[in-house]
Amino acid sequence: MIEVLLVRTSLSGLASRGAPRTTTRPAAAALLAVAVAAVGLGPAASPAAAATIPAGSGSYTDSRPAGTSGPTTNTGAPVTPKVTAAAKDKPVPTNDWWSSLAFQRYGDNPYSTPMYGHPLTYQATSGGLEVGYPTTPAIVGDGRQYEYAHKADLTVGLSGLNSPDTKADDWSDWTVTPYWADGSRTFRATIGHGMPFVYAKGSGGDARVTTASAPTVFSDQGNVLGITVAGHHYALFAPTGSDWNISGSTITAGLGGKDYFSLAVLPSTDALATYRKYAFSFVTGSRVAWQSTGGDVRATYTLTTEAEEGTERGTLQALYRHQWLHTTDALTPYTYVSPRGTMKVRESASFTTSQRSSGVVPALPATSGVDKARLTGYLNEVANASDPFSGATDTYWTGKALGRLAQLVPVADQIGETATRDKLLGLMKGRLQEWFTAGGASEFSYDKDWKTLTGYPASYGSDTELNDHHFHYSYYVYAAAIVAQYDQAWAADSAWGTMIKHLIRDTANPSRTDSAYPFLRGFDVYAGHSWASGHQGFAAGNNQESSSESINLSAGLVLWGAATGDTALRDLGSYLLTTESEAITQYWFDASQEVFPASFGHDTVGMVWGSGGAYATWWTANPEEIHGINVLPVTGGSLHLAREKAAIKRNIAEMERNNGGPAQEWRDLLWEFEALSDPAAAKAKWDAANGNYAPEAGESKAHTYHWINTLNTVGAPDMTVSGDLPTSAVFSKDGTRTYTAHNHSSSARTVSFSDGKTLSVPARSTATSTGPGGGDPDPGEPGPSTGNTFRLKTGGILTTATTDPAGTDTLASADGVNRDGTPYRATAYEIKNVDGELAAGAATSFRLRVDAGTTVGLAPQVRVSYDLTGDGTFDRVETFRYFATDPVAGWEEYTQAVGTQAVTGSLGDLRGGTVRLEIWNALGNDTSQVQTGTEAAVLRIPYE
């Protein structure tokens, strides 16, 4: 067994082959074995004096069952939130990027473990806040993990500060303010995701910055000091009239009766003037607002600020890749390095993203590709099993079993097996009601200190570490949503709905004023995904392994909200799912191949950490489970994965390489995953097995058979089209689209799709229809259905779609060498399987918007290549003259009017051909940008 030193984290996900997972947690560090081989959700629950608190037909307790534990330190001692008096009544958002400030998991560390805000990293110490900016990745663990580990460039605090601990004093959606006090001095520092600034306030001492090594000063303007430490540039800002003094590695400034100062990490030394403008516009809070309408999800991220000097209230914030890919808001040329790829800087207190929503359906549509008799047999195997719950007793494994049954209810209903449907519903209701009734062998207990609801028996640290609540409870919410689809009375607040709402409030509370549960406990709105560890007590930050189980909660919210008529909750689910889908695409699967370091050598990670990612799981290094843990459970909420079909193919290919062949243990999960990209290939593997395999613990042969054969009939999900109802989806095969939607409401409605198709859906029913349509124009997939005009899409794609969001791609520097005529570190956009007849007299044309910022002498250059038959050889190559950019900020238009520099080969008809556009900088020493996803980012080929 090969072991990777990762430090401690949460256990989340599944056990290999149904056996409980284990992990070793030494006192100094934990070894992750990688062998080769969380609106209106009901009243706030104030803890009552009684031991049992009614909740509709259900109940929960306000004290834990005998012999169980709540949050503890690693030595087993009970622990309460480490917060100031100002925050003592505020629900603590455990499972966050900064949770170690509030959850002292390790008794010997009363400050914090490293916190990864990005671009900056932080760690609280007795003397203040360590600040770092890791820019060089390390590949560790036999090449299985990449990390940008925290390393302090400097420590910010006050002269003489020596605090016995650090507490959380205030927090908002993605910012936090730690607090230090030593009897003579108090110190606060507001930090957050995407914030290049640290905003400090203190009393009792001078501002003090201690650098890791002697700093180099590049600018000294009295109260504004520019320094370079470890190759990173920082600006220190003291109140006007103050002056920074340097003595070795210690830099101090008297505050002159003021209580504030700040620092910023600069993308370059020439950015000092821009950053100085916002040095005293202190961030006081952060807030996201979302809206899901017409098949689109929009989210606005806003920082609130307060001017400590002057009147400036703006700020600078760095957007993650999953954000800047989906915004049309103006961005500056400034960028930062992060474990999530390039971050781009916006000069504003807010920005808005817009994405096509990811639909969720209770089941795939009915098709002729499913044999009713065979499916009925598989359904009976589950429904008639001696123990349909496979001995599950704890929250996680009970949830898995509930999820397994929930997937089969609409499938049984679809083929008219109503008796089997009702039997499955009865099993689910019975087990849910057991858990939702206090006093039995299983129950939920509310912790008034941590303001959380924990199920007992617990598992994988869901009690002592507050791990994984969103994973565990996702199955309960999803199963309850399926029950509600068929039995609304059961889901009423007066019945069992109130208990489901408690689980939702614990894991994904949309309210910021609920005194019983925190806002979106596990979901990090700025990072775009959830975190699994309740305490975040690791050198690598927080982590999440099974992103798909987090998606399962969001999908459950969509279905529960739809089934109960709570559209606000349904739309919250759409926001969470759509946002996390893009984060998974970029940070788990690296679909654009722009995030993982080139030296990492993997196409996916099993776990995302604050510091990076790991090709690993918590319990095994089996490649099948490393790849499968971010797939399970496969449900109608998994369709979002089909948006990047080329990434699925790379993922499966790597799994088979590392596995020494096709999947064996989790073959059903991985067949279902492959079916989202290549249904025929998945069906071939299913057929070859002929039912002779053991299903994964949350799967069944009935569900896998239905999933694979349905997709083989209707085609893979077509993610270029979305419906204006969150419970709708589109599939495409051989030029035909299949549209499906489930209407949970009591009246008929018409669903409108983004390609113009409409679908009438009766009340409380599913409807399906077909029509002409294309498919996803991802590399390796069928090409455009019609048209000779392609848009550039970030991620290296040429597409005929006109609904993709606008974005920008960065063109690499020419590194000071003349690259005229020869692509160098080119950004390439491509489409395959193109058919077309050469148009007489036509020629290649393009229209691109490029920008070199204020840099002089850059020269973007384009080459267009045609592989007429798709055999891998380009038969025609057209290289155009470069475009001389100006040094004025703003987009410039580059077209084919510059003329060709060189042309080789001849054009002919395209038959399954490939078209590629490459663009690079031919001159200069800096990067530039090119727009994507707009009418000013197009290539027109001379074909009909």
mmCIF file of N, CA and C in Angstrom, residues 686-739:
data_model
loop_
_atom_site.group_PDB
_atom_site.id
_atom_site.type_symbol
_atom_site.label_atom_id
_atom_site.label_comp_id
_atom_site.label_asym_id
_atom_site.label_seq_id
_atom_site.Cartn_x
_atom_site.Cartn_y
_atom_site.Cartn_z
ATOM 1 N N TRP A 686 -23.023 -3.785 -20.768
ATOM 2 C CA TRP A 686 -24.134 -4.396 -20.037
ATOM 3 C C TRP A 686 -24.516 -5.743 -20.657
ATOM 4 N N ASP A 687 -24.648 -5.733 -21.959
ATOM 5 C CA ASP A 687 -25.038 -6.970 -22.646
ATOM 6 C C ASP A 687 -24.019 -8.078 -22.431
ATOM 7 N N ALA A 688 -22.746 -7.705 -22.460
ATOM 8 C CA ALA A 688 -21.701 -8.718 -22.289
ATOM 9 C C ALA A 688 -21.761 -9.348 -20.898
ATOM 10 N N ALA A 689 -22.089 -8.541 -19.889
ATOM 11 C CA ALA A 689 -22.180 -9.077 -18.523
ATOM 12 C C ALA A 689 -23.395 -9.965 -18.354
ATOM 13 N N ASN A 690 -24.457 -9.677 -19.118
ATOM 14 C CA ASN A 690 -25.668 -10.501 -19.116
ATOM 15 C C ASN A 690 -26.249 -10.689 -17.710
ATOM 16 N N GLY A 691 -26.141 -9.623 -16.917
ATOM 17 C CA GLY A 691 -26.710 -9.670 -15.575
ATOM 18 C C GLY A 691 -25.884 -10.388 -14.549
ATOM 19 N N ASN A 692 -24.719 -10.887 -14.937
ATOM 20 C CA ASN A 692 -23.880 -11.655 -14.008
ATOM 21 C C ASN A 692 -22.868 -10.744 -13.306
ATOM 22 N N TYR A 693 -23.349 -9.970 -12.357
ATOM 23 C CA TYR A 693 -22.484 -9.079 -11.576
ATOM 24 C C TYR A 693 -23.217 -8.719 -10.293
ATOM 25 N N ALA A 694 -22.474 -8.212 -9.327
ATOM 26 C CA ALA A 694 -23.063 -7.766 -8.067
ATOM 27 C C ALA A 694 -23.230 -6.257 -8.123
ATOM 28 N N PRO A 695 -24.453 -5.744 -8.002
ATOM 29 C CA PRO A 695 -24.655 -4.293 -8.064
ATOM 30 C C PRO A 695 -23.928 -3.566 -6.932
ATOM 31 N N GLU A 696 -23.511 -2.357 -7.222
ATOM 32 C CA GLU A 696 -22.995 -1.462 -6.185
ATOM 33 C C GLU A 696 -24.100 -1.267 -5.144
ATOM 34 N N ALA A 697 -23.710 -0.983 -3.889
ATOM 35 C CA ALA A 697 -24.650 -1.026 -2.772
ATOM 36 C C ALA A 697 -25.855 -0.107 -2.931
ATOM 37 N N GLY A 698 -25.706 0.982 -3.651
ATOM 38 C CA GLY A 698 -26.837 1.890 -3.850
ATOM 39 C C GLY A 698 -27.532 1.678 -5.176
ATOM 40 N N GLU A 699 -27.138 0.640 -5.908
ATOM 41 C CA GLU A 699 -27.695 0.384 -7.237
ATOM 42 C C GLU A 699 -28.512 -0.903 -7.253
ATOM 43 N N SER A 700 -29.169 -1.125 -8.379
ATOM 44 C CA SER A 700 -29.924 -2.359 -8.604
ATOM 45 C C SER A 700 -29.857 -2.672 -10.090
ATOM 46 N N LYS A 701 -29.995 -3.914 -10.413
ATOM 47 C CA LYS A 701 -30.003 -4.297 -11.824
ATOM 48 C C LYS A 701 -31.190 -3.658 -12.545
ATOM 49 N N ALA A 702 -32.306 -3.495 -11.832
ATOM 50 C CA ALA A 702 -33.481 -2.877 -12.450
ATOM 51 C C ALA A 702 -33.172 -1.461 -12.914
ATOM 52 N N HIS A 703 -32.547 -0.686 -12.048
ATOM 53 C CA HIS A 703 -32.257 0.713 -12.404
ATOM 54 C C HIS A 703 -31.199 0.799 -13.485
ATOM 55 N N THR A 704 -30.149 0.015 -13.363
ATOM 56 C CA THR A 704 -29.070 0.075 -14.353
ATOM 57 C C THR A 704 -29.563 -0.361 -15.728
ATOM 58 N N TYR A 705 -30.347 -1.427 -15.768
ATOM 59 C CA TYR A 705 -30.910 -1.904 -17.037
ATOM 60 C C TYR A 705 -31.771 -0.810 -17.673
ATOM 61 N N HIS A 706 -32.653 -0.212 -16.886
ATOM 62 C CA HIS A 706 -33.546 0.837 -17.400
ATOM 63 C C HIS A 706 -32.742 2.035 -17.879
ATOM 64 N N TRP A 707 -31.747 2.447 -17.127
ATOM 65 C CA TRP A 707 -30.933 3.627 -17.448
ATOM 66 C C TRP A 707 -30.190 3.441 -18.769
ATOM 67 N N ILE A 708 -29.458 2.355 -18.884
ATOM 68 C CA ILE A 708 -28.609 2.147 -20.062
ATOM 69 C C ILE A 708 -29.445 1.925 -21.315
ATOM 70 N N ASN A 709 -30.474 1.111 -21.216
ATOM 71 C CA ASN A 709 -31.267 0.819 -22.404
ATOM 72 C C ASN A 709 -32.133 1.999 -22.832
ATOM 73 N N THR A 710 -32.559 2.814 -21.885
ATOM 74 C CA THR A 710 -33.296 4.029 -22.246
ATOM 75 C C THR A 710 -32.401 5.000 -22.992
ATOM 76 N N LEU A 711 -31.208 5.237 -22.459
ATOM 77 C CA LEU A 711 -30.301 6.174 -23.125
ATOM 78 C C LEU A 711 -29.851 5.632 -24.474
ATOM 79 N N ASN A 712 -29.701 4.341 -24.575
ATOM 80 C CA ASN A 712 -29.341 3.777 -25.869
ATOM 81 C C ASN A 712 -30.434 4.024 -26.913
ATOM 82 N N THR A 713 -31.675 4.148 -26.451
ATOM 83 C CA THR A 713 -32.803 4.380 -27.360
ATOM 84 C C THR A 713 -32.975 5.860 -27.708
ATOM 85 N N VAL A 714 -32.912 6.736 -26.707
ATOM 86 C CA VAL A 714 -33.184 8.164 -26.951
ATOM 87 C C VAL A 714 -31.906 8.975 -27.162
ATOM 88 N N GLY A 715 -30.784 8.391 -26.845
ATOM 89 C CA GLY A 715 -29.523 9.110 -26.973
ATOM 90 C C GLY A 715 -29.097 9.747 -25.669
ATOM 91 N N ALA A 716 -27.885 10.234 -25.661
ATOM 92 C CA ALA A 716 -27.336 10.896 -24.470
ATOM 93 C C ALA A 716 -28.049 12.221 -24.224
ATOM 94 N N PRO A 717 -28.025 12.716 -22.998
ATOM 95 C CA PRO A 717 -28.630 14.022 -22.716
ATOM 96 C C PRO A 717 -28.036 15.107 -23.609
ATOM 97 N N ASP A 718 -28.893 15.951 -24.144
ATOM 98 C CA ASP A 718 -28.486 17.071 -24.995
ATOM 99 C C ASP A 718 -28.467 18.324 -24.134
ATOM 100 N N MET A 719 -27.302 18.679 -23.667
ATOM 101 C CA MET A 719 -27.196 19.791 -22.726
ATOM 102 C C MET A 719 -27.136 21.152 -23.409
ATOM 103 N N THR A 720 -27.284 21.181 -24.725
ATOM 104 C CA THR A 720 -27.354 22.471 -25.416
ATOM 105 C C THR A 720 -28.755 23.065 -25.351
ATOM 106 N N VAL A 721 -29.727 22.277 -24.875
ATOM 107 C CA VAL A 721 -31.117 22.716 -24.806
ATOM 108 C C VAL A 721 -31.604 22.561 -23.373
ATOM 109 N N SER A 722 -32.360 23.537 -22.887
ATOM 110 C CA SER A 722 -32.937 23.443 -21.557
ATOM 111 C C SER A 722 -34.403 23.843 -21.603
ATOM 112 N N GLY A 723 -35.179 23.323 -20.650
ATOM 113 C CA GLY A 723 -36.587 23.658 -20.539
ATOM 114 C C GLY A 723 -36.818 24.688 -19.455
ATOM 115 N N ASP A 724 -37.970 25.398 -19.522
ATOM 116 C CA ASP A 724 -38.262 26.408 -18.513
ATOM 117 C C ASP A 724 -38.894 25.817 -17.263
ATOM 118 N N LEU A 725 -38.978 24.496 -17.199
ATOM 119 C CA LEU A 725 -39.399 23.796 -15.991
ATOM 120 C C LEU A 725 -38.198 23.016 -15.472
ATOM 121 N N PRO A 726 -37.810 23.189 -14.214
ATOM 122 C CA PRO A 726 -36.609 22.503 -13.705
ATOM 123 C C PRO A 726 -36.682 20.990 -13.779
ATOM 124 N N THR A 727 -37.900 20.426 -13.877
ATOM 125 C CA THR A 727 -38.040 18.973 -13.964
ATOM 126 C C THR A 727 -38.263 18.560 -15.417
ATOM 127 N N SER A 728 -37.337 18.940 -16.266
ATOM 128 C CA SER A 728 -37.397 18.589 -17.689
ATOM 129 C C SER A 728 -36.001 18.275 -18.188
ATOM 130 N N ALA A 729 -35.938 17.577 -19.332
ATOM 131 C CA ALA A 729 -34.643 17.211 -19.900
ATOM 132 C C ALA A 729 -34.817 16.933 -21.385
ATOM 133 N N VAL A 730 -33.677 16.934 -22.108
ATOM 134 C CA VAL A 730 -33.671 16.682 -23.550
ATOM 135 C C VAL A 730 -32.572 15.672 -23.849
ATOM 136 N N PHE A 731 -32.859 14.764 -24.785
ATOM 137 C CA PHE A 731 -31.901 13.752 -25.214
ATOM 138 C C PHE A 731 -31.797 13.825 -26.734
ATOM 139 N N SER A 732 -30.693 13.347 -27.291
ATOM 140 C CA SER A 732 -30.516 13.455 -28.737
ATOM 141 C C SER A 732 -29.810 12.221 -29.283
ATOM 142 N N LYS A 733 -30.351 11.725 -30.416
ATOM 143 C CA LYS A 733 -29.731 10.593 -31.095
ATOM 144 C C LYS A 733 -30.032 10.678 -32.589
ATOM 145 N N ASP A 734 -28.991 10.622 -33.378
ATOM 146 C CA ASP A 734 -29.116 10.569 -34.839
ATOM 147 C C ASP A 734 -30.014 11.681 -35.377
ATOM 148 N N GLY A 735 -29.830 12.900 -34.858
ATOM 149 C CA GLY A 735 -30.577 14.042 -35.371
ATOM 150 C C GLY A 735 -31.975 14.190 -34.811
ATOM 151 N N THR A 736 -32.361 13.352 -33.892
ATOM 152 C CA THR A 736 -33.693 13.442 -33.289
ATOM 153 C C THR A 736 -33.562 13.724 -31.802
ATOM 154 N N ARG A 737 -34.282 14.723 -31.351
ATOM 155 C CA ARG A 737 -34.305 15.055 -29.933
ATOM 156 C C ARG A 737 -35.543 14.461 -29.279
ATOM 157 N N THR A 738 -35.383 13.989 -28.056
ATOM 158 C CA THR A 738 -36.495 13.533 -27.229
ATOM 159 C C THR A 738 -36.629 14.491 -26.058
ATOM 160 N N TYR A 739 -37.818 15.046 -25.900
ATOM 161 C CA TYR A 739 -38.098 16.031 -24.859
ATOM 162 C C TYR A 739 -38.969 15.364 -23.800
#
